[in-house]
């Protein structure tokens, strides 16, 4: 545990109004950032034992890091949380859902892209074969926890396994002028379950004037591992990614998932005690940029963009806002679209309750937080809720489903919306697609 970081907290309380769990628990200090830091310090000092109450407090934290931007002392709470979970989980018995998720997915699926393709390919078959409708109609889904039943309803249409293979690894810009050469961090879930959004991201980068390289040896970013106390696995993922991206000379490494990007930019901290990797990690981190940031840098928002007249609002990805400090760029892009009336949602930066696997292992609190978020979204009267992270996207879809608003409202990734807005104006035929130059790795 970083004791100096613990001591940076002055217990001033500026973090309290920003903490969703502090608010939702009736302002219980145990579930506030400064309360959790006090517990962490007590553990390190040997004043308190790692009791179930302590574990419950740490577990209930969303890890949204909303406390960091408002902290006058600059406490890196996210790092302390990961260290605390790593220490506590080594000594505490895990629940059955935690064991299943970590044992099956964290260790044996997420690190291996071929296995990810296999699992999501099965999910695709489940959706396409009619098995999903049958499971819902016969009540088989009632055997699963409510959180999993609800999430199953809002999963995107997953591509076939064959569609996930042999995709372009090197693409040229769809304009004569090349502005930047970038590498794309495709991720694990994003490149399988949300493959169509990844494809849309690459196309946007092409339209913006980028040459794109997609390293084939990259792996899961390790965020879910790190946030869940599996720090050694997270470090292994980081090393694999650093090595994969070192092999290409690019201006930036682009991410389209707020959670992934925020973890990627902290590889230097993750590997700071590793003499072989620390310098390499810093070079990697300095190149990481969110898709919305590079689009603004390349003046994509000055291109003709258009959608049907409608109200649109934006739900911040916590880690994009609080980790990567990317806040204005998504809003600037949305406001640049003709036909869009952008309405800022109250507390747009407050966590939606997704937080990795939080909505599964802390379902009750997750839904409580989501209910508040949906109330604010509905107050905007928006037809579309835009976000920039797959977990947030699913959570907002779940919120719309729970509210029975599927016919009036939808949730979309900002990349998909921007591509539609661009092609509505600039692509009258398939000429752009035919002009694309693909060089397979």
CSV table of C-alpha atoms in Angstrom, one decimal:
chain,number,residue,atom,x,y,z
A,1,UNK,CA,0.0,0.0,0.0
A,2,UNK,CA,1.3,3.4,-0.9
A,3,UNK,CA,1.5,5.0,2.5
A,4,UNK,CA,2.5,8.4,1.3
A,5,UNK,CA,-0.6,8.5,-0.9
A,6,UNK,CA,-2.7,7.6,2.1
A,7,UNK,CA,-1.2,10.4,4.1
A,8,UNK,CA,-2.0,12.9,1.4
A,9,UNK,CA,-5.7,12.7,2.4
A,10,UNK,CA,-6.4,15.6,4.8
A,11,UNK,CA,-10.0,14.4,5.5
A,12,UNK,CA,-11.3,17.7,4.3
A,13,UNK,CA,-14.5,16.2,2.8
A,14,UNK,CA,-14.4,17.8,-0.6
A,15,UNK,CA,-14.8,14.3,-2.0
A,16,UNK,CA,-18.1,13.6,-0.3
A,17,UNK,CA,-20.6,15.2,-2.7
A,18,UNK,CA,-19.0,13.5,-5.6
A,19,UNK,CA,-19.2,9.9,-4.3
A,20,UNK,CA,-22.3,8.0,-5.5
A,21,UNK,CA,-22.1,5.3,-2.7
A,22,UNK,CA,-21.8,8.0,0.0
A,23,UNK,CA,-24.9,9.7,-1.3
A,24,UNK,CA,-26.9,6.5,-2.0
A,25,UNK,CA,-26.2,5.1,1.5
A,26,UNK,CA,-27.6,8.1,3.2
A,27,UNK,CA,-24.2,9.8,3.6
A,28,UNK,CA,-22.6,6.9,5.4
A,29,UNK,CA,-18.9,7.8,6.0
A,30,UNK,CA,-17.8,4.2,5.7
A,31,UNK,CA,-18.8,4.3,2.1
A,32,UNK,CA,-17.1,7.6,1.3
A,33,UNK,CA,-13.6,8.1,-0.2
A,34,UNK,CA,-12.2,9.6,3.0
A,35,UNK,CA,-13.9,6.9,5.1
A,36,UNK,CA,-12.3,4.2,2.9
A,37,UNK,CA,-8.9,5.8,3.1
A,38,UNK,CA,-9.2,5.8,6.9
A,39,UNK,CA,-10.0,2.1,6.8
A,40,UNK,CA,-7.0,1.5,4.5
A,41,UNK,CA,-4.7,3.4,6.8
A,42,UNK,CA,-6.1,1.5,9.8
A,43,UNK,CA,-5.3,-1.8,8.1
A,44,UNK,CA,-1.7,-0.7,7.2
A,45,UNK,CA,-1.1,0.6,10.7
A,46,UNK,CA,-2.5,-2.6,12.2
A,47,UNK,CA,-5.2,-0.7,14.1
A,48,UNK,CA,-8.1,-2.6,12.5
A,49,UNK,CA,-8.4,-6.1,11.1
A,50,UNK,CA,-9.5,-6.9,7.6
A,51,UNK,CA,-13.1,-7.6,8.7
A,52,UNK,CA,-16.1,-8.3,6.6
A,53,UNK,CA,-17.2,-4.7,7.2
A,54,UNK,CA,-14.0,-3.4,5.8
A,55,UNK,CA,-14.3,-5.7,2.8
A,56,UNK,CA,-17.9,-4.6,2.2
A,57,UNK,CA,-16.8,-0.9,2.2
A,58,UNK,CA,-14.1,-1.6,-0.3
A,59,UNK,CA,-16.3,-3.8,-2.4
A,60,UNK,CA,-19.1,-1.2,-2.6
A,61,UNK,CA,-16.8,1.4,-4.1
A,62,UNK,CA,-17.5,1.8,-7.8
A,63,UNK,CA,-14.0,2.8,-8.5
A,64,UNK,CA,-15.4,5.7,-10.6
A,65,UNK,CA,-12.6,8.1,-9.3
A,66,UNK,CA,-15.0,11.0,-9.2
A,67,UNK,CA,-13.3,12.0,-5.9
A,68,UNK,CA,-10.0,12.6,-7.7
A,69,UNK,CA,-10.7,15.8,-9.7
A,70,UNK,CA,-12.2,17.5,-6.7
A,71,UNK,CA,-9.5,16.5,-4.2
A,72,UNK,CA,-7.4,19.6,-3.3
A,73,UNK,CA,-4.5,17.3,-2.3
A,74,UNK,CA,-4.6,15.3,-5.5
A,75,UNK,CA,-5.0,11.9,-3.9
A,76,UNK,CA,-4.9,9.1,-6.5
A,77,UNK,CA,-7.8,7.2,-4.9
A,78,UNK,CA,-8.1,4.7,-7.8
A,79,UNK,CA,-4.6,3.5,-7.2
A,80,UNK,CA,-5.2,3.1,-3.5
A,81,UNK,CA,-8.4,1.2,-4.2
A,82,UNK,CA,-6.7,-1.3,-6.5
A,83,UNK,CA,-3.9,-1.9,-3.9
A,84,UNK,CA,-6.5,-2.3,-1.1
A,85,UNK,CA,-8.5,-4.9,-3.1
A,86,UNK,CA,-5.3,-6.7,-4.0
A,87,UNK,CA,-4.4,-7.0,-0.3
A,88,UNK,CA,-7.8,-7.9,1.0
A,89,UNK,CA,-8.7,-10.4,-1.7
A,90,UNK,CA,-5.6,-12.4,-0.9
A,91,UNK,CA,-7.0,-13.1,2.6
A,92,UNK,CA,-10.8,-13.1,2.2
A,93,UNK,CA,-13.1,-15.8,0.8
A,94,UNK,CA,-14.7,-14.7,-2.4
A,95,UNK,CA,-18.4,-15.1,-3.3
A,96,UNK,CA,-19.5,-17.6,-5.9
A,97,UNK,CA,-20.1,-15.0,-8.6
A,98,UNK,CA,-16.7,-13.5,-7.9
A,99,UNK,CA,-15.0,-17.0,-8.2
A,100,UNK,CA,-16.8,-17.8,-11.4
A,101,UNK,CA,-16.1,-14.5,-13.1
A,102,UNK,CA,-12.5,-14.3,-12.0
A,103,UNK,CA,-11.7,-18.0,-12.5
A,104,UNK,CA,-13.4,-18.5,-15.8
A,105,UNK,CA,-13.3,-15.1,-17.5
A,106,UNK,CA,-10.4,-13.1,-16.0
A,107,UNK,CA,-7.9,-16.0,-16.1
A,108,UNK,CA,-9.0,-18.2,-18.9
A,109,UNK,CA,-10.9,-16.1,-21.4
A,110,UNK,CA,-10.2,-12.3,-21.4
A,111,UNK,CA,-6.4,-12.8,-21.8
A,112,UNK,CA,-6.9,-14.9,-25.0
A,113,UNK,CA,-8.5,-13.3,-27.9
A,114,UNK,CA,-9.2,-16.6,-29.7
A,115,UNK,CA,-11.2,-17.8,-26.6
A,116,UNK,CA,-13.0,-14.5,-26.5
A,117,UNK,CA,-14.0,-15.0,-30.1
A,118,UNK,CA,-15.2,-18.5,-29.3
A,119,UNK,CA,-17.3,-17.4,-26.3
A,120,UNK,CA,-18.9,-14.5,-28.1
A,121,UNK,CA,-19.4,-16.8,-31.2
A,122,UNK,CA,-21.5,-19.0,-28.9
A,123,UNK,CA,-23.4,-16.0,-27.7
A,124,UNK,CA,-24.0,-15.1,-31.4
A,125,UNK,CA,-25.4,-18.5,-32.1
A,126,UNK,CA,-27.6,-18.3,-29.0
A,127,UNK,CA,-29.1,-15.1,-30.3
A,128,UNK,CA,-29.4,-16.1,-34.0
A,129,UNK,CA,-30.7,-19.7,-33.5
A,130,UNK,CA,-33.8,-18.8,-31.5
A,131,UNK,CA,-32.4,-20.2,-28.3
A,132,UNK,CA,-32.5,-16.8,-26.7
A,133,UNK,CA,-36.3,-16.4,-27.4
A,134,UNK,CA,-36.9,-19.9,-26.2
A,135,UNK,CA,-35.0,-19.4,-22.9
A,136,UNK,CA,-36.9,-16.2,-22.2
A,137,UNK,CA,-40.3,-17.7,-23.1
A,138,UNK,CA,-39.9,-20.9,-21.1
A,139,UNK,CA,-38.6,-19.2,-18.0
A,140,UNK,CA,-35.1,-20.8,-18.1
A,141,UNK,CA,-33.6,-17.4,-17.5
A,142,UNK,CA,-35.3,-17.3,-14.2
A,143,UNK,CA,-32.7,-19.7,-12.9
A,144,UNK,CA,-30.1,-16.8,-13.2
A,145,UNK,CA,-29.8,-13.8,-10.9
A,146,UNK,CA,-31.9,-10.8,-11.8
A,147,UNK,CA,-28.9,-8.7,-12.8
A,148,UNK,CA,-27.8,-11.3,-15.3
A,149,UNK,CA,-31.3,-11.7,-16.7
A,150,UNK,CA,-31.7,-8.0,-17.2
A,151,UNK,CA,-28.3,-7.7,-18.9
A,152,UNK,CA,-29.0,-10.6,-21.2
A,153,UNK,CA,-32.0,-8.7,-22.7
A,154,UNK,CA,-29.9,-5.7,-23.7
A,155,UNK,CA,-26.8,-7.4,-25.2
A,156,UNK,CA,-26.0,-6.1,-28.7
A,157,UNK,CA,-26.4,-8.3,-31.7
A,158,UNK,CA,-23.2,-10.2,-31.6
A,159,UNK,CA,-21.3,-11.0,-34.9
A,160,UNK,CA,-20.5,-14.6,-35.9
A,161,UNK,CA,-17.1,-15.9,-35.0
A,162,UNK,CA,-16.2,-16.1,-38.7
A,163,UNK,CA,-16.8,-12.3,-38.9
A,164,UNK,CA,-14.3,-11.6,-36.1
A,165,UNK,CA,-11.4,-13.3,-37.8
A,166,UNK,CA,-9.0,-12.1,-40.5
A,167,UNK,CA,-9.9,-8.4,-40.3
A,168,UNK,CA,-7.7,-5.6,-41.7
A,169,UNK,CA,-4.6,-4.9,-39.7
A,170,UNK,CA,-3.3,-2.0,-41.7
A,171,UNK,CA,-5.6,0.6,-43.3
A,172,UNK,CA,-4.9,3.8,-45.2
A,173,UNK,CA,-6.8,7.1,-44.9
A,174,UNK,CA,-9.9,7.6,-47.0
A,175,UNK,CA,-8.5,11.0,-48.0
A,176,UNK,CA,-5.5,11.9,-50.1
A,177,UNK,CA,-3.8,13.7,-47.3
A,178,UNK,CA,-2.5,11.6,-44.4
A,179,UNK,CA,-2.5,13.6,-41.2
A,180,UNK,CA,-1.5,11.0,-38.6
A,181,UNK,CA,-0.3,7.5,-38.3
A,182,UNK,CA,-2.0,5.8,-35.3
A,183,UNK,CA,-2.3,2.4,-33.7
A,184,UNK,CA,-5.7,1.2,-32.6
A,185,UNK,CA,-6.2,-0.5,-29.3
A,186,UNK,CA,-9.1,-2.9,-30.2
A,187,UNK,CA,-9.6,-4.4,-26.7
A,188,UNK,CA,-11.3,-7.7,-25.9
A,189,UNK,CA,-15.0,-7.1,-25.5
A,190,UNK,CA,-14.9,-4.2,-27.9
A,191,UNK,CA,-13.4,-6.3,-30.7
A,192,UNK,CA,-15.8,-9.2,-30.2
A,193,UNK,CA,-19.2,-8.3,-28.7
A,194,UNK,CA,-18.9,-4.6,-29.9
A,195,UNK,CA,-17.0,-5.4,-33.1
A,196,UNK,CA,-19.2,-3.2,-35.2
A,197,UNK,CA,-18.3,-0.2,-33.0
A,198,UNK,CA,-14.6,-1.0,-33.5
A,199,UNK,CA,-15.2,-1.1,-37.2
A,200,UNK,CA,-16.9,2.3,-37.0
A,201,UNK,CA,-14.0,3.7,-35.1
A,202,UNK,CA,-11.5,2.6,-37.7
A,203,UNK,CA,-13.6,4.1,-40.5
A,204,UNK,CA,-13.9,7.4,-38.6
A,205,UNK,CA,-10.1,7.5,-38.2
A,206,UNK,CA,-9.8,6.9,-42.0
A,207,UNK,CA,-12.3,9.7,-42.7
A,208,UNK,CA,-10.3,12.0,-40.4
A,209,UNK,CA,-7.1,11.3,-42.4
A,210,UNK,CA,-5.3,8.6,-40.4
A,211,UNK,CA,-3.3,5.6,-41.4
A,212,UNK,CA,-4.2,2.9,-38.9
A,213,UNK,CA,-2.2,-0.1,-37.6
A,214,UNK,CA,-4.0,-2.7,-35.5
A,215,UNK,CA,-1.3,-4.8,-33.8
A,216,UNK,CA,-2.2,-8.5,-33.9
A,217,UNK,CA,-0.4,-9.4,-30.6
A,218,UNK,CA,-2.3,-7.0,-28.4
A,219,UNK,CA,-4.4,-8.3,-25.5
A,220,UNK,CA,-7.0,-7.3,-23.0
A,221,UNK,CA,-6.0,-4.0,-21.3
A,222,UNK,CA,-6.2,-5.6,-17.8
A,223,UNK,CA,-8.6,-3.0,-16.3
A,224,UNK,CA,-11.1,-5.6,-15.0
A,225,UNK,CA,-8.2,-7.5,-13.5
A,226,UNK,CA,-6.7,-4.4,-11.8
A,227,UNK,CA,-10.0,-3.1,-10.5
A,228,UNK,CA,-10.8,-6.5,-9.0
A,229,UNK,CA,-7.5,-6.9,-7.1
A,230,UNK,CA,-5.9,-9.3,-9.7
A,231,UNK,CA,-2.8,-7.0,-10.0
A,232,UNK,CA,-0.3,-9.6,-11.2
A,233,UNK,CA,-2.6,-10.6,-14.1
A,234,UNK,CA,-3.0,-6.9,-14.9
A,235,UNK,CA,0.7,-6.4,-15.1
A,236,UNK,CA,1.0,-9.4,-17.5
A,237,UNK,CA,-1.6,-7.9,-19.8
A,238,UNK,CA,0.2,-4.5,-19.6
A,239,UNK,CA,3.6,-6.1,-20.7
A,240,UNK,CA,1.9,-7.9,-23.6
A,241,UNK,CA,0.4,-4.7,-24.8
A,242,UNK,CA,3.5,-2.6,-24.4
A,243,UNK,CA,5.5,-5.1,-26.4
A,244,UNK,CA,2.8,-5.4,-29.1
A,245,UNK,CA,2.6,-1.6,-29.7
A,246,UNK,CA,6.4,-1.1,-29.5
A,247,UNK,CA,6.7,-2.9,-32.8
A,248,UNK,CA,4.9,-0.1,-34.7
A,249,UNK,CA,6.0,3.5,-35.1
A,250,UNK,CA,2.9,5.7,-34.6
A,251,UNK,CA,1.9,9.1,-33.4
A,252,UNK,CA,-0.8,7.9,-31.1
A,253,UNK,CA,-2.4,4.8,-29.6
A,254,UNK,CA,-6.2,5.2,-29.9
A,255,UNK,CA,-8.8,3.8,-27.6
A,256,UNK,CA,-12.6,4.0,-28.0
A,257,UNK,CA,-13.5,2.6,-24.5
A,258,UNK,CA,-13.2,5.0,-21.5
A,259,UNK,CA,-12.4,2.2,-19.1
A,260,UNK,CA,-9.6,0.7,-21.2
A,261,UNK,CA,-8.1,4.1,-22.0
A,262,UNK,CA,-7.9,5.1,-18.4
A,263,UNK,CA,-6.1,1.9,-17.5
A,264,UNK,CA,-3.7,2.1,-20.5
A,265,UNK,CA,-2.5,5.6,-19.5
A,266,UNK,CA,-1.5,4.3,-16.0
A,267,UNK,CA,0.7,1.4,-17.2
A,268,UNK,CA,3.6,3.5,-16.0
A,269,UNK,CA,2.3,3.4,-12.5
A,270,UNK,CA,1.4,-0.3,-12.7
A,271,UNK,CA,4.9,-1.1,-13.7
A,272,UNK,CA,6.8,1.6,-11.8
A,273,UNK,CA,8.7,-0.9,-9.7
A,274,UNK,CA,9.8,-3.0,-12.6
A,275,UNK,CA,13.2,-1.8,-13.8
A,276,UNK,CA,12.9,-3.6,-17.2
A,277,UNK,CA,9.4,-2.2,-18.0
A,278,UNK,CA,8.9,1.2,-16.3
A,279,UNK,CA,10.6,3.3,-19.0
A,280,UNK,CA,8.9,1.4,-21.8
A,281,UNK,CA,5.5,1.8,-20.0
A,282,UNK,CA,6.0,5.6,-19.9
A,283,UNK,CA,6.7,5.8,-23.6
A,284,UNK,CA,3.5,3.8,-24.2
A,285,UNK,CA,1.4,5.9,-21.9
A,286,UNK,CA,2.5,9.2,-23.5
A,287,UNK,CA,0.9,8.0,-26.8
A,288,UNK,CA,-2.5,6.9,-25.5
A,289,UNK,CA,-5.4,9.1,-26.6
A,290,UNK,CA,-9.2,8.7,-26.7
A,291,UNK,CA,-10.9,8.6,-30.1
A,292,UNK,CA,-12.8,11.8,-29.3
A,293,UNK,CA,-9.6,13.7,-28.5
A,294,UNK,CA,-7.9,12.9,-31.8
A,295,UNK,CA,-11.1,13.7,-33.8
A,296,UNK,CA,-11.1,17.1,-32.3
A,297,UNK,CA,-7.3,17.5,-32.9
A,298,UNK,CA,-7.9,16.6,-36.6
A,299,UNK,CA,-10.8,19.1,-36.9
A,300,UNK,CA,-13.3,16.3,-37.6
A,301,UNK,CA,-16.0,18.4,-35.9
A,302,UNK,CA,-15.6,21.0,-38.7
A,303,UNK,CA,-16.6,18.4,-41.3
A,304,UNK,CA,-20.2,18.4,-42.5
A,305,UNK,CA,-22.2,16.3,-40.0
A,306,UNK,CA,-25.9,15.8,-39.9
A,307,UNK,CA,-28.7,13.8,-38.2
A,308,UNK,CA,-32.5,14.1,-38.1
A,309,UNK,CA,-33.7,16.8,-35.7
A,310,UNK,CA,-33.6,15.3,-32.2
A,311,UNK,CA,-32.5,15.9,-28.6
A,312,UNK,CA,-29.3,14.2,-27.6
A,313,UNK,CA,-27.7,14.0,-24.2
A,314,UNK,CA,-24.4,12.6,-23.0
A,315,UNK,CA,-23.5,10.2,-20.1
A,316,UNK,CA,-19.8,10.5,-19.2
A,317,UNK,CA,-17.7,7.5,-18.9
A,318,UNK,CA,-16.2,7.9,-15.4
A,319,UNK,CA,-12.8,6.7,-16.4
A,320,UNK,CA,-12.7,8.8,-19.6
A,321,UNK,CA,-13.6,11.9,-17.6
A,322,UNK,CA,-11.8,11.2,-14.3
A,323,UNK,CA,-9.0,9.0,-15.5
A,324,UNK,CA,-8.1,10.5,-19.0
A,325,UNK,CA,-9.5,14.0,-18.2
A,326,UNK,CA,-11.5,13.9,-21.4
A,327,UNK,CA,-14.6,15.9,-20.9
A,328,UNK,CA,-15.3,18.6,-23.5
A,329,UNK,CA,-14.3,16.7,-26.6
A,330,UNK,CA,-17.4,14.4,-26.8
A,331,UNK,CA,-19.7,17.3,-26.1
A,332,UNK,CA,-18.0,19.4,-28.8
A,333,UNK,CA,-18.4,16.7,-31.3
A,334,UNK,CA,-22.1,16.2,-30.5
A,335,UNK,CA,-22.8,19.9,-30.6
A,336,UNK,CA,-21.2,20.1,-34.1
A,337,UNK,CA,-23.8,17.8,-35.7
A,338,UNK,CA,-26.5,19.6,-37.6
A,339,UNK,CA,-30.0,18.6,-36.4
A,340,UNK,CA,-28.8,17.7,-32.9
A,341,UNK,CA,-30.1,19.7,-30.0
A,342,UNK,CA,-27.6,18.9,-27.3
A,343,UNK,CA,-29.0,19.0,-23.7
A,344,UNK,CA,-26.6,18.5,-20.8
A,345,UNK,CA,-27.8,15.9,-18.3
A,346,UNK,CA,-27.7,16.8,-14.6
A,347,UNK,CA,-24.9,14.9,-13.0
A,348,UNK,CA,-23.8,13.6,-16.3
A,349,UNK,CA,-20.4,12.8,-14.7
A,350,UNK,CA,-21.9,10.7,-11.9
A,351,UNK,CA,-21.3,7.0,-12.3
A,352,UNK,CA,-24.1,5.0,-14.0
A,353,UNK,CA,-23.5,2.0,-11.8
A,354,UNK,CA,-21.9,-0.3,-14.4
A,355,UNK,CA,-18.3,-0.2,-13.1
A,356,UNK,CA,-16.9,-3.4,-14.7
A,357,UNK,CA,-18.6,-6.3,-13.0
A,358,UNK,CA,-20.1,-4.1,-10.2
A,359,UNK,CA,-23.6,-4.4,-11.7
A,360,UNK,CA,-23.3,-8.2,-11.2
A,361,UNK,CA,-21.6,-8.5,-7.8
A,362,UNK,CA,-23.3,-5.3,-6.3
A,363,UNK,CA,-26.5,-5.5,-8.1
A,364,UNK,CA,-28.8,-3.7,-5.6
A,365,UNK,CA,-26.5,-0.6,-5.3
A,366,UNK,CA,-25.9,-0.6,-9.0
A,367,UNK,CA,-29.6,-0.5,-9.8
A,368,UNK,CA,-30.2,2.2,-7.2
A,369,UNK,CA,-27.5,4.4,-8.9
A,370,UNK,CA,-28.9,3.6,-12.3
A,371,UNK,CA,-32.4,4.7,-11.3
A,372,UNK,CA,-31.1,8.1,-10.4
A,373,UNK,CA,-29.2,8.3,-13.7
A,374,UNK,CA,-32.3,7.4,-15.7
A,375,UNK,CA,-34.3,10.1,-13.9
A,376,UNK,CA,-31.8,12.7,-15.0
A,377,UNK,CA,-31.7,11.3,-18.6
A,378,UNK,CA,-35.5,11.4,-18.9
A,379,UNK,CA,-35.5,15.0,-17.6
A,380,UNK,CA,-33.5,16.0,-20.7
A,381,UNK,CA,-36.3,14.6,-23.0
A,382,UNK,CA,-33.5,13.2,-25.1
A,383,UNK,CA,-34.2,10.5,-27.8
A,384,UNK,CA,-30.6,9.4,-27.6
A,385,UNK,CA,-28.2,8.8,-24.7
A,386,UNK,CA,-24.7,8.9,-25.9
A,387,UNK,CA,-21.7,7.4,-24.0
A,388,UNK,CA,-18.2,6.3,-24.7
A,389,UNK,CA,-17.6,3.0,-22.9
A,390,UNK,CA,-19.1,-0.5,-23.4
A,391,UNK,CA,-20.1,-1.0,-19.8
A,392,UNK,CA,-21.9,2.4,-19.7
A,393,UNK,CA,-23.6,1.6,-22.9
A,394,UNK,CA,-25.0,-1.7,-21.7
A,395,UNK,CA,-26.0,0.0,-18.4
A,396,UNK,CA,-27.9,2.8,-20.1
A,397,UNK,CA,-29.6,0.2,-22.4
A,398,UNK,CA,-30.6,-1.6,-19.2
A,399,UNK,CA,-31.9,1.5,-17.7
A,400,UNK,CA,-34.1,2.2,-20.7
A,401,UNK,CA,-35.4,-1.3,-20.7
A,402,UNK,CA,-36.2,-1.2,-17.0
A,403,UNK,CA,-38.1,2.1,-17.5
A,404,UNK,CA,-40.1,0.7,-20.4
A,405,UNK,CA,-38.8,3.4,-22.7
A,406,UNK,CA,-37.4,1.3,-25.5
A,407,UNK,CA,-39.8,2.8,-28.1
A,408,UNK,CA,-38.9,6.4,-27.1
A,409,UNK,CA,-35.2,6.4,-26.2
A,410,UNK,CA,-32.0,4.6,-27.2
A,411,UNK,CA,-28.4,4.4,-26.0
A,412,UNK,CA,-25.5,4.5,-28.5
A,413,UNK,CA,-21.7,4.7,-28.5
A,414,UNK,CA,-20.5,8.1,-29.7
A,415,UNK,CA,-18.5,6.5,-32.4
A,416,UNK,CA,-21.5,4.9,-34.0
A,417,UNK,CA,-23.5,8.2,-33.9
A,418,UNK,CA,-20.6,10.2,-35.4
A,419,UNK,CA,-20.2,7.7,-38.3
A,420,UNK,CA,-23.8,7.9,-39.1
A,421,UNK,CA,-23.7,11.8,-39.0
A,422,UNK,CA,-20.7,11.9,-41.3
A,423,UNK,CA,-21.9,9.4,-43.8
A,424,UNK,CA,-25.4,11.0,-43.9
A,425,UNK,CA,-23.7,14.0,-45.6
A,426,UNK,CA,-20.5,12.8,-47.2
A,427,UNK,CA,-21.2,9.3,-48.5
A,428,UNK,CA,-23.9,9.1,-51.1
A,429,UNK,CA,-22.7,5.7,-52.4
A,430,UNK,CA,-20.2,3.0,-51.5
A,431,UNK,CA,-17.4,4.9,-53.3
A,432,UNK,CA,-15.6,5.5,-50.0
A,433,UNK,CA,-15.7,1.8,-49.1
A,434,UNK,CA,-14.5,0.8,-52.5
A,435,UNK,CA,-11.7,3.3,-52.3
A,436,UNK,CA,-10.4,2.0,-49.0
A,437,UNK,CA,-7.0,0.4,-49.2
A,438,UNK,CA,-6.5,-2.6,-47.0
A,439,UNK,CA,-3.1,-4.1,-46.4
A,440,UNK,CA,-3.4,-7.3,-44.3
A,441,UNK,CA,-0.7,-8.0,-41.8
